[in-house]
Coordinates of C-alpha atoms in Angstrom, one line a residue:
Chain A
M1 CA -30.1 5.6 15.3
K2 CA -30.8 9.0 13.9
R3 CA -27.3 10.3 14.4
R4 CA -26.1 7.1 12.6
S5 CA -28.3 7.8 9.6
V6 CA -27.0 11.4 9.4
L7 CA -23.5 10.1 9.4
A8 CA -24.3 7.4 6.8
G9 CA -26.0 10.1 4.7
L10 CA -22.9 12.4 4.9
G11 CA -20.7 9.4 4.1
A12 CA -22.7 8.4 1.1
L13 CA -22.8 12.0 -0.2
W14 CA -19.0 12.3 0.1
V15 CA -18.4 8.9 -1.5
A16 CA -20.7 9.9 -4.4
G17 CA -18.7 13.1 -4.8
C18 CA -15.4 11.0 -5.0
N19 CA -17.0 8.7 -7.5
K20 CA -17.9 11.7 -9.7
V21 CA -14.4 13.1 -9.5
A22 CA -12.9 9.7 -10.5
E23 CA -15.3 9.5 -13.5
T24 CA -14.1 12.8 -15.0
D25 CA -11.1 12.9 -17.4
T26 CA -9.0 15.1 -15.1
G27 CA -9.9 12.9 -12.1
A28 CA -8.9 9.7 -13.9
K29 CA -5.6 11.3 -15.1
L30 CA -4.8 12.5 -11.6
L31 CA -5.4 9.1 -10.1
S32 CA -3.1 7.4 -12.7
A33 CA -0.5 10.2 -12.3
A34 CA -0.1 9.3 -8.6
E35 CA 1.0 5.8 -9.6
K36 CA 3.7 7.3 -11.9
W37 CA 4.9 9.6 -9.1
H38 CA 5.3 6.6 -6.8
R39 CA 7.2 4.6 -9.5
G40 CA 9.4 7.7 -10.1
A41 CA 10.0 8.2 -6.4
H42 CA 10.9 4.5 -6.0
R43 CA 13.3 4.6 -8.9
L44 CA 14.8 7.8 -7.6
L45 CA 15.2 6.9 -4.0
I46 CA 16.1 3.2 -4.3
D47 CA 19.1 1.7 -6.0
R48 CA 17.8 -0.2 -9.1
N49 CA 19.6 -3.3 -8.0
A50 CA 18.8 -3.1 -4.3
L51 CA 17.4 -6.4 -3.1
A52 CA 14.0 -7.0 -1.5
P53 CA 14.4 -8.4 2.0
E54 CA 15.6 -12.1 2.0
Y55 CA 14.9 -14.3 5.0
P56 CA 16.6 -17.3 6.6
H57 CA 15.1 -20.7 5.6
S58 CA 13.5 -21.0 9.0
A59 CA 11.2 -18.1 8.1
V60 CA 9.5 -20.0 5.4
S61 CA 5.7 -20.2 6.1
P62 CA 4.2 -23.6 6.7
F63 CA 2.1 -23.4 3.6
F64 CA 2.3 -21.3 0.4
R65 CA -1.2 -20.3 -0.5
G66 CA -2.3 -20.5 -4.1
N67 CA -4.4 -17.7 -5.4
G68 CA -6.2 -17.0 -8.7
S69 CA -5.8 -20.1 -10.9
T70 CA -4.7 -23.0 -8.7
D71 CA -5.4 -26.0 -11.1
P72 CA -5.8 -24.9 -14.8
Q73 CA -8.2 -27.2 -16.7
N74 CA -8.0 -25.4 -20.1
G75 CA -6.1 -26.3 -23.3
E76 CA -3.1 -28.7 -23.0
Y77 CA -2.3 -27.8 -19.4
P78 CA -3.9 -30.9 -17.8
R79 CA -2.1 -33.2 -20.2
H80 CA 1.3 -31.5 -19.4
A81 CA 0.5 -31.7 -15.7
A82 CA -0.2 -35.5 -16.0
N83 CA 3.1 -36.3 -17.7
G84 CA 5.3 -34.1 -15.4
F85 CA 5.8 -31.3 -17.9
S86 CA 8.3 -33.4 -19.8
D87 CA 7.5 -31.8 -23.1
W88 CA 6.7 -28.3 -21.8
R89 CA 8.5 -25.5 -23.7
L90 CA 9.3 -22.0 -22.5
E91 CA 9.9 -19.6 -25.3
V92 CA 11.9 -16.4 -25.3
R93 CA 10.7 -14.3 -28.3
G94 CA 9.7 -10.9 -29.6
L95 CA 12.3 -8.2 -30.0
V96 CA 15.3 -10.5 -29.6
E97 CA 18.2 -11.5 -31.9
T98 CA 18.0 -15.3 -31.0
P99 CA 14.6 -16.6 -30.0
L100 CA 14.9 -19.5 -27.5
S101 CA 12.7 -22.5 -26.8
L102 CA 13.6 -24.2 -23.5
S103 CA 12.6 -27.5 -21.9
L104 CA 12.3 -27.9 -18.1
D105 CA 15.7 -29.7 -18.2
N106 CA 17.4 -26.8 -20.2
V107 CA 16.2 -24.4 -17.5
R108 CA 17.4 -26.6 -14.7
K109 CA 20.9 -26.8 -16.1
L110 CA 21.4 -23.0 -16.2
P111 CA 23.1 -21.2 -13.2
Q112 CA 20.5 -21.0 -10.5
R113 CA 19.6 -18.4 -7.8
T114 CA 17.8 -19.5 -4.6
Q115 CA 16.1 -16.8 -2.5
V116 CA 13.8 -16.8 0.5
T117 CA 11.4 -13.9 -0.1
R118 CA 8.1 -12.5 1.0
H119 CA 5.2 -12.6 -1.3
D120 CA 2.7 -9.8 -0.7
C121 CA -0.7 -10.1 -2.2
V122 CA -2.5 -6.9 -3.3
E123 CA -5.4 -7.9 -1.0
G124 CA -3.1 -7.7 2.1
W125 CA -1.8 -11.1 3.0
S126 CA 1.8 -12.4 2.8
A127 CA 3.6 -15.7 2.6
I128 CA 7.3 -16.6 2.6
G129 CA 8.8 -19.1 0.3
E130 CA 12.2 -20.3 -1.0
W131 CA 12.3 -20.0 -4.8
T132 CA 14.9 -21.4 -7.1
G133 CA 15.5 -20.7 -10.8
P134 CA 17.7 -18.8 -13.3
Q135 CA 17.7 -15.1 -13.3
L136 CA 15.6 -13.6 -16.1
S137 CA 18.5 -11.5 -17.1
L138 CA 20.4 -14.6 -18.1
L139 CA 17.7 -15.7 -20.6
L140 CA 17.4 -12.1 -21.9
E141 CA 21.2 -11.9 -22.4
A142 CA 21.2 -15.3 -24.2
A143 CA 18.4 -14.2 -26.5
K144 CA 20.0 -10.7 -26.9
L145 CA 17.4 -7.9 -26.6
K146 CA 17.0 -5.6 -29.6
P147 CA 17.6 -1.9 -28.7
E148 CA 13.9 -1.1 -29.2
A149 CA 12.7 -3.5 -26.6
R150 CA 11.3 -1.6 -23.6
F151 CA 9.0 -4.1 -21.8
I152 CA 9.0 -7.8 -21.0
V153 CA 5.7 -9.6 -21.3
F154 CA 4.9 -12.9 -19.6
H155 CA 2.4 -15.2 -21.3
C156 CA 0.7 -17.9 -19.2
A157 CA -1.0 -21.2 -19.9
D158 CA -4.0 -20.7 -17.6
E159 CA -7.3 -19.1 -18.6
Y160 CA -8.6 -17.3 -15.6
K161 CA -12.2 -16.0 -15.6
G162 CA -12.3 -16.8 -19.3
T163 CA -9.2 -14.8 -20.4
S164 CA -5.5 -15.8 -20.8
Y165 CA -3.4 -14.5 -17.9
Y166 CA -0.5 -12.3 -18.8
E167 CA 1.7 -9.7 -17.1
S168 CA 4.5 -7.3 -18.0
I169 CA 7.3 -5.3 -16.4
D170 CA 9.9 -2.8 -17.5
L171 CA 13.6 -3.5 -18.1
V172 CA 14.6 -2.2 -14.6
D173 CA 12.7 -5.0 -12.9
A174 CA 13.5 -7.5 -15.7
F175 CA 17.2 -7.2 -15.1
H176 CA 16.9 -7.0 -11.3
P177 CA 19.0 -9.8 -9.7
Q178 CA 16.0 -11.2 -7.8
T179 CA 13.8 -11.5 -10.9
I180 CA 14.0 -15.2 -11.6
V181 CA 12.1 -17.8 -13.6
A182 CA 11.3 -20.1 -10.6
H183 CA 10.8 -23.9 -11.1
Q184 CA 11.2 -24.9 -7.4
L185 CA 9.4 -23.9 -4.2
N186 CA 11.1 -24.8 -0.9
G187 CA 13.5 -27.2 -2.7
E188 CA 10.7 -29.2 -4.5
P189 CA 9.4 -28.9 -8.0
L190 CA 6.9 -26.1 -8.2
P191 CA 3.4 -27.4 -7.2
V192 CA 0.6 -26.9 -9.7
R193 CA -1.1 -24.6 -7.1
N194 CA 1.8 -22.2 -7.2
G195 CA 2.4 -22.2 -11.0
A196 CA 4.1 -25.4 -12.3
P197 CA 6.3 -25.8 -14.1
F198 CA 7.5 -22.1 -14.3
R199 CA 6.5 -18.9 -12.6
M200 CA 8.0 -15.5 -12.4
R201 CA 9.4 -14.0 -9.2
I202 CA 9.6 -10.2 -9.3
E203 CA 10.2 -9.6 -5.7
R204 CA 9.8 -5.9 -5.5
Q205 CA 6.2 -6.0 -6.8
L206 CA 2.9 -7.4 -5.6
G207 CA 1.6 -10.9 -6.1
Y208 CA -0.3 -10.3 -9.3
K209 CA 3.0 -9.6 -11.2
Q210 CA 4.3 -13.1 -10.3
A211 CA 2.9 -14.8 -13.4
K212 CA 2.3 -18.6 -13.1
Y213 CA 2.2 -21.4 -15.7
L214 CA 4.7 -19.5 -17.9
T215 CA 4.8 -20.4 -21.6
A216 CA 6.6 -17.5 -23.1
I217 CA 8.7 -14.4 -22.3
E218 CA 8.3 -11.7 -25.0
A219 CA 10.3 -8.6 -25.4
V220 CA 8.2 -5.7 -26.8
A221 CA 8.5 -2.0 -27.5
S222 CA 4.9 -1.1 -26.4
L223 CA 2.2 -2.8 -24.4
E224 CA -0.5 -1.7 -26.8
G225 CA -2.2 -4.5 -28.7
I226 CA -1.4 -7.0 -26.0
G227 CA -4.6 -8.1 -24.2
E228 CA -6.5 -4.8 -23.6
G229 CA -3.3 -2.8 -23.6
Q230 CA -3.0 -2.1 -19.9
G231 CA -0.1 -4.4 -19.4
G232 CA -1.7 -7.3 -17.5
F233 CA -4.7 -9.4 -16.7
W234 CA -5.8 -7.5 -13.6
E235 CA -4.8 -4.1 -15.1
D236 CA -7.1 -4.9 -18.1
R237 CA -9.9 -6.4 -16.1
S238 CA -10.2 -4.3 -13.0
G239 CA -7.9 -1.2 -13.5
Y240 CA -5.2 -2.4 -11.1
Q241 CA -2.0 -0.4 -11.1
W242 CA 0.6 -1.6 -13.7
Y243 CA 3.4 -0.6 -11.4
A244 CA 2.7 -3.0 -8.5
G245 CA 5.5 -1.8 -6.2
I246 CA 3.1 0.2 -4.0
Chain B
M1 CA -1.9 38.6 16.4
R2 CA -3.6 35.8 14.5
R3 CA -4.9 32.8 16.5
H4 CA -3.9 30.4 13.8
S5 CA -1.0 31.1 11.4
L6 CA -1.6 30.8 7.6
S7 CA 0.6 27.6 7.5
T8 CA -1.6 26.0 10.2
R9 CA -4.8 26.9 8.4
L10 CA -3.7 25.7 5.0
W11 CA -2.3 22.5 6.4
H12 CA -5.4 21.9 8.6
W13 CA -7.8 21.8 5.7
L14 CA -5.5 20.0 3.3
N15 CA -4.8 17.4 5.9
A16 CA -8.5 17.0 6.8
L17 CA -9.3 16.3 3.1
C18 CA -6.4 13.8 2.9
V19 CA -7.2 12.0 6.1
V20 CA -10.8 11.6 5.2
V21 CA -10.1 10.2 1.7
L22 CA -7.2 8.0 3.0
F23 CA -9.4 6.6 5.7
M24 CA -12.4 5.9 3.6
S25 CA -10.4 4.4 0.7
G26 CA -8.5 2.5 3.4
L27 CA -11.8 0.9 4.6
S28 CA -12.3 -0.4 1.0
I29 CA -8.7 -1.9 1.0
S30 CA -9.5 -3.5 4.4
N31 CA -12.6 -5.1 2.9
A32 CA -10.2 -6.9 0.4
H33 CA -8.7 -9.0 3.2
R34 CA -10.3 -8.6 6.7
H35 CA -7.7 -10.3 8.8
L36 CA -4.7 -8.8 10.7
Y37 CA -1.6 -10.7 11.6
W38 CA 1.6 -10.2 13.6
G39 CA 5.0 -11.0 12.1
D40 CA 6.2 -11.2 8.5
W41 CA 3.5 -13.4 7.0
G42 CA -0.1 -14.4 7.4
F43 CA -2.7 -15.5 4.9
D44 CA -5.4 -17.4 6.8
A45 CA -8.1 -16.4 9.3
R46 CA -6.7 -19.0 11.7
Q47 CA -3.4 -17.0 11.9
A48 CA -5.1 -13.7 12.5
W49 CA -5.1 -11.8 15.8
F50 CA -8.1 -9.8 14.7
D51 CA -10.9 -10.1 12.1
V52 CA -11.9 -6.7 10.9
P53 CA -15.6 -6.2 10.2
R54 CA -16.8 -5.6 6.6
F55 CA -17.4 -1.9 6.1
P56 CA -20.6 -0.9 4.3
D57 CA -20.5 0.9 0.9
W58 CA -21.4 4.3 2.3
M59 CA -18.2 4.3 4.4
T60 CA -15.9 3.3 1.6
I61 CA -14.3 5.1 -1.4
P62 CA -15.4 4.2 -4.0
G63 CA -19.0 3.5 -3.0
H64 CA -18.9 -0.1 -4.4
Y65 CA -16.3 -2.8 -3.9
S66 CA -13.2 -2.0 -6.1
L67 CA -9.8 -2.6 -4.6
A68 CA -8.1 -1.1 -7.7
V69 CA -10.0 2.2 -7.5
A70 CA -9.6 2.4 -3.7
R71 CA -5.9 1.9 -4.1
D72 CA -5.9 4.7 -6.8
W73 CA -7.4 7.1 -4.2
H74 CA -5.2 5.9 -1.4
V75 CA -2.0 6.3 -3.4
L76 CA -3.1 9.7 -4.7
M77 CA -3.8 11.2 -1.3
A78 CA -0.7 9.7 0.3
W79 CA 1.4 12.3 -1.5
P80 CA -0.2 15.5 -0.2
F81 CA -0.7 13.9 3.2
A82 CA 3.0 13.0 3.6
L83 CA 4.4 16.2 2.0
G84 CA 1.8 18.3 4.0
L85 CA 2.9 16.8 7.3
L86 CA 6.6 17.4 6.4
F87 CA 5.7 21.0 5.5
M88 CA 3.8 21.5 8.8
W89 CA 6.6 20.1 10.9
L90 CA 9.1 22.5 9.2
A91 CA 6.7 25.4 9.6
M92 CA 6.1 24.6 13.3
L93 CA 9.8 24.3 14.0
V94 CA 10.8 27.4 12.1
S95 CA 8.1 29.6 13.6
R96 CA 8.6 28.1 17.0
H97 CA 4.9 27.3 17.1
F98 CA 5.7 23.8 18.3
V99 CA 8.0 24.9 21.1
R100 CA 5.8 27.8 22.1
D101 CA 2.3 26.3 21.9
I102 CA 2.4 22.5 21.7
A103 CA 5.4 21.1 23.5
T104 CA 4.5 20.5 27.2
T105 CA 6.7 21.7 30.0
R106 CA 7.7 19.6 33.0
S107 CA 5.6 21.7 35.3
E108 CA 2.4 20.7 33.3
W109 CA 3.0 17.0 34.0
R110 CA 1.5 17.1 37.6
A111 CA -1.2 14.7 38.4
Q112 CA -3.4 17.4 40.1
A113 CA -3.1 19.8 37.2
I114 CA -3.9 17.1 34.7
L115 CA -6.9 15.9 36.8
D116 CA -8.2 19.5 37.0
D117 CA -7.9 19.8 33.2
I118 CA -9.9 16.6 32.8
V119 CA -12.6 17.7 35.2
Q120 CA -12.8 21.1 33.4
H121 CA -13.2 19.3 30.0
L122 CA -15.9 17.0 31.5
K123 CA -17.8 20.1 32.7
L124 CA -17.5 21.4 29.1
D125 CA -15.7 24.4 30.4
F126 CA -13.4 25.4 27.5
S127 CA -12.3 28.8 28.7
H128 CA -8.6 29.1 29.0
A129 CA -6.4 32.1 29.3
G130 CA -5.3 34.0 26.2
G131 CA -6.5 31.3 23.7
K132 CA -3.5 29.2 24.5
Y133 CA -3.8 25.4 24.5
N134 CA -4.2 23.7 27.8
F135 CA -2.3 20.5 28.8
L136 CA -4.7 18.0 27.3
Q137 CA -4.9 19.9 24.0
K138 CA -1.1 20.1 23.8
L139 CA -0.9 16.4 24.5
A140 CA -3.5 15.5 21.9
Y141 CA -2.0 17.7 19.2
G142 CA 1.5 16.6 20.0
V143 CA 0.5 12.9 19.9
V144 CA -1.4 13.3 16.6
L145 CA 1.3 15.4 14.9
G146 CA 4.3 13.5 16.4
I147 CA 3.0 9.9 16.6
F148 CA -0.3 9.0 14.8
L149 CA 0.3 10.8 11.5
P150 CA 4.0 10.0 11.1
M151 CA 3.2 6.4 12.0
M152 CA 0.7 6.2 9.2
I153 CA 3.4 7.2 6.7
F154 CA 6.1 4.9 8.1
T155 CA 3.9 1.9 8.4
G156 CA 2.5 2.7 4.9
I157 CA 6.1 2.7 3.5
S158 CA 6.7 -0.7 5.2
I159 CA 3.7 -2.3 3.5
S160 CA 4.9 -1.2 0.0
P161 CA 7.0 -4.0 -1.6
G162 CA 8.8 -1.5 -3.8
M163 CA 10.1 0.3 -0.7
G164 CA 11.3 -2.9 1.0
P165 CA 14.8 -2.9 -0.5
A166 CA 15.6 0.6 1.0
F167 CA 13.5 0.3 4.2
G168 CA 14.0 -3.3 5.3
W169 CA 15.2 -1.9 8.7
L170 CA 11.9 -0.1 9.1
I171 CA 9.9 -3.3 8.5
D172 CA 12.1 -5.1 11.1
L173 CA 11.6 -2.3 13.5
F174 CA 7.8 -2.8 13.3
G175 CA 8.3 -6.6 13.7
G176 CA 7.6 -7.6 10.1
R177 CA 5.4 -6.6 7.2
Q178 CA 2.2 -8.0 8.6
S179 CA 2.9 -6.3 11.9
A180 CA 3.4 -3.0 10.0
R181 CA 0.1 -3.6 8.3
S182 CA -1.6 -4.2 11.7
L183 CA -0.1 -1.0 13.1
H184 CA -1.2 0.9 10.0
F185 CA -4.8 -0.1 10.8
I186 CA -4.4 0.6 14.5
F187 CA -3.1 4.1 13.9
A188 CA -5.7 4.7 11.3
F189 CA -8.4 4.0 13.8
A190 CA -6.6 6.0 16.5
T191 CA -6.5 9.0 14.1
C192 CA -10.2 8.4 13.3
G193 CA -10.9 8.5 17.1
F194 CA -9.0 11.8 17.4
F195 CA -11.0 13.1 14.4
F196 CA -14.4 12.5 16.1
V197 CA -13.3 13.8 19.5
H198 CA -11.8 16.9 17.8
I199 CA -15.1 17.6 15.9
A200 CA -17.1 17.0 19.0
L201 CA -15.0 19.5 21.0
V202 CA -15.3 22.1 18.1
V203 CA -19.1 21.6 18.2
L204 CA -19.3 21.9 22.0
S205 CA -17.0 25.0 22.2
G206 CA -18.7 27.2 19.6
P207 CA -18.4 25.7 16.1
I208 CA -19.0 28.8 14.0
H209 CA -16.4 30.9 15.8
Q210 CA -13.9 27.9 15.7
I211 CA -14.4 27.2 12.0
R212 CA -14.3 30.9 11.1
D213 CA -11.0 31.3 13.0
M214 CA -9.5 28.2 11.3
L215 CA -10.5 29.8 7.9
T216 CA -9.5 33.5 8.6
G217 CA -7.0 33.0 11.3
G218 CA -9.0 34.9 14.0
R219 CA -7.5 37.2 16.5
I220 CA -6.1 36.9 19.9
D221 CA -7.2 39.8 22.1
E222 CA -4.1 41.3 23.6
A223 CA -5.3 42.7 26.8

C-alpha cells in the first residue's frame, strides 16, 4: 500500500508538471506544432489522391453506430424528418462564382460514387459502412471556387450541446476522390442516426470531421469568425486537433 | 573506454522521457474507449475481447479527463520517440554496438547456460565479466529495441486514418485497424513491464553507480 502511494505521488507530481508545461505559451505552441508536423508529413509522404482502404461489401459491420447527435430535435429538423426531407435544401455558397441550392433529388441525379470504408472515431472504435453520394469536387466545380477560397466549411442542422455543429477541411481533402456528400448508407437512404439526409465522408480523417445533417457547404478564405474560429465544433469546444488524420 | 557511448546515453534519457509521456497520455486515450477488439471494426462492449480498466487521474496526462489534450501530448512525443529510435538503430549499427554487445550468438542459446543466468539473477548476483551484457540482458534489450519499441511505431501508424492510404498493407499485416489498436495497447504494457523490471534491476544492482554511468558514460576497467 505504501509503495503504491509513493508511485501515485510521483505520478501526480509528473502529471502536474506536464499540465504546467501545457499551460505556458511555449508549451501550447509546441503541442499545436506537432499536429502541423504530422499534417506536413502526411502530405509529404502520401499521394494527395491516394485512397483510404476500401473493403468488400461483406466487410460491412452489422450496425453503424450513431454518435453525437442521433436524433436532432431543434429548429426545422423534426419537420423535415417527418416529411422525408422532400423540401430540404443543400446550399453551396461563399467564395464561389455560382452559388447552388440543391434538393435531395438534384443530388441523387448527379454522378455517384459508392465506397465501403472504415469510420474511425477519435475515441478508438471503428465501424465499416457502404456510402453513396456525389464527390464534393463535383459540387465545387459546378459552383466554381474563387481563387481566394482556401477552406471548405460544412454547416449542419443539428444543435449539439447547445451549439450548431460545423466542420471544415482544406482543399486537398475537399478535392480528394473519396470525399463525398453521402445520402445512402448500405444501399438505403441515410438513417437519421447517421446524418439524414446528407452527411460528409472525408475518409482520411477521424469521425468528428464527417459532418451530419448537412445544410450548407461554404468556401472561405479563413476559418476566423466562424464559430470560435478553430475550424469545427470539437476544435472550438474541447481543443481537438483540426487536422484529424492522426 | 566508456561503458555507455554518448549516443546510447542521449537516446536513453530522451527515450525515457518520451516513453513515460506517451504511456501516461496513452492511458488517457484508453479511458476514452475502454474496449479492445480484433479485426477491422468494433464499437460495442459485446464485441470486445478485453475491457480495459479506467485509469485514475494521477496516472494520466493530463491529470483530468481530456482526450484532446492527451492526444496533443501523444502526437508531440511520437516524433522524438520515432526519430530517436531510428537514430539509435543507425548509431548501433554503424558503431557495431548491436553486433558486439546486444546480438546473441548461437552458443548462448543453450538451456543450461540460460538456466544458470536465471538462477544468478534470482540470487541478485549481477557480477559479470568486463561489464558486458549477459544473455538475459542481451535478450531483453534486443526484444525491446527490435520488437517492442518498433511495434509501438508501426501499430501507431496503422491506427492513424491519414496513414491508411499509404500503409494499408501494414494494417492488413496486423489483421485490421482494431487489431493494430489492440497490439498497440499490448506492446505498450509490455514496454511498461520492461520499464519496471529495468528500474528494479538498476535499484538492486547499485542505482547511484548505474545512473551516474548512464549520465557520464562511466569507464570499463581494462585489466
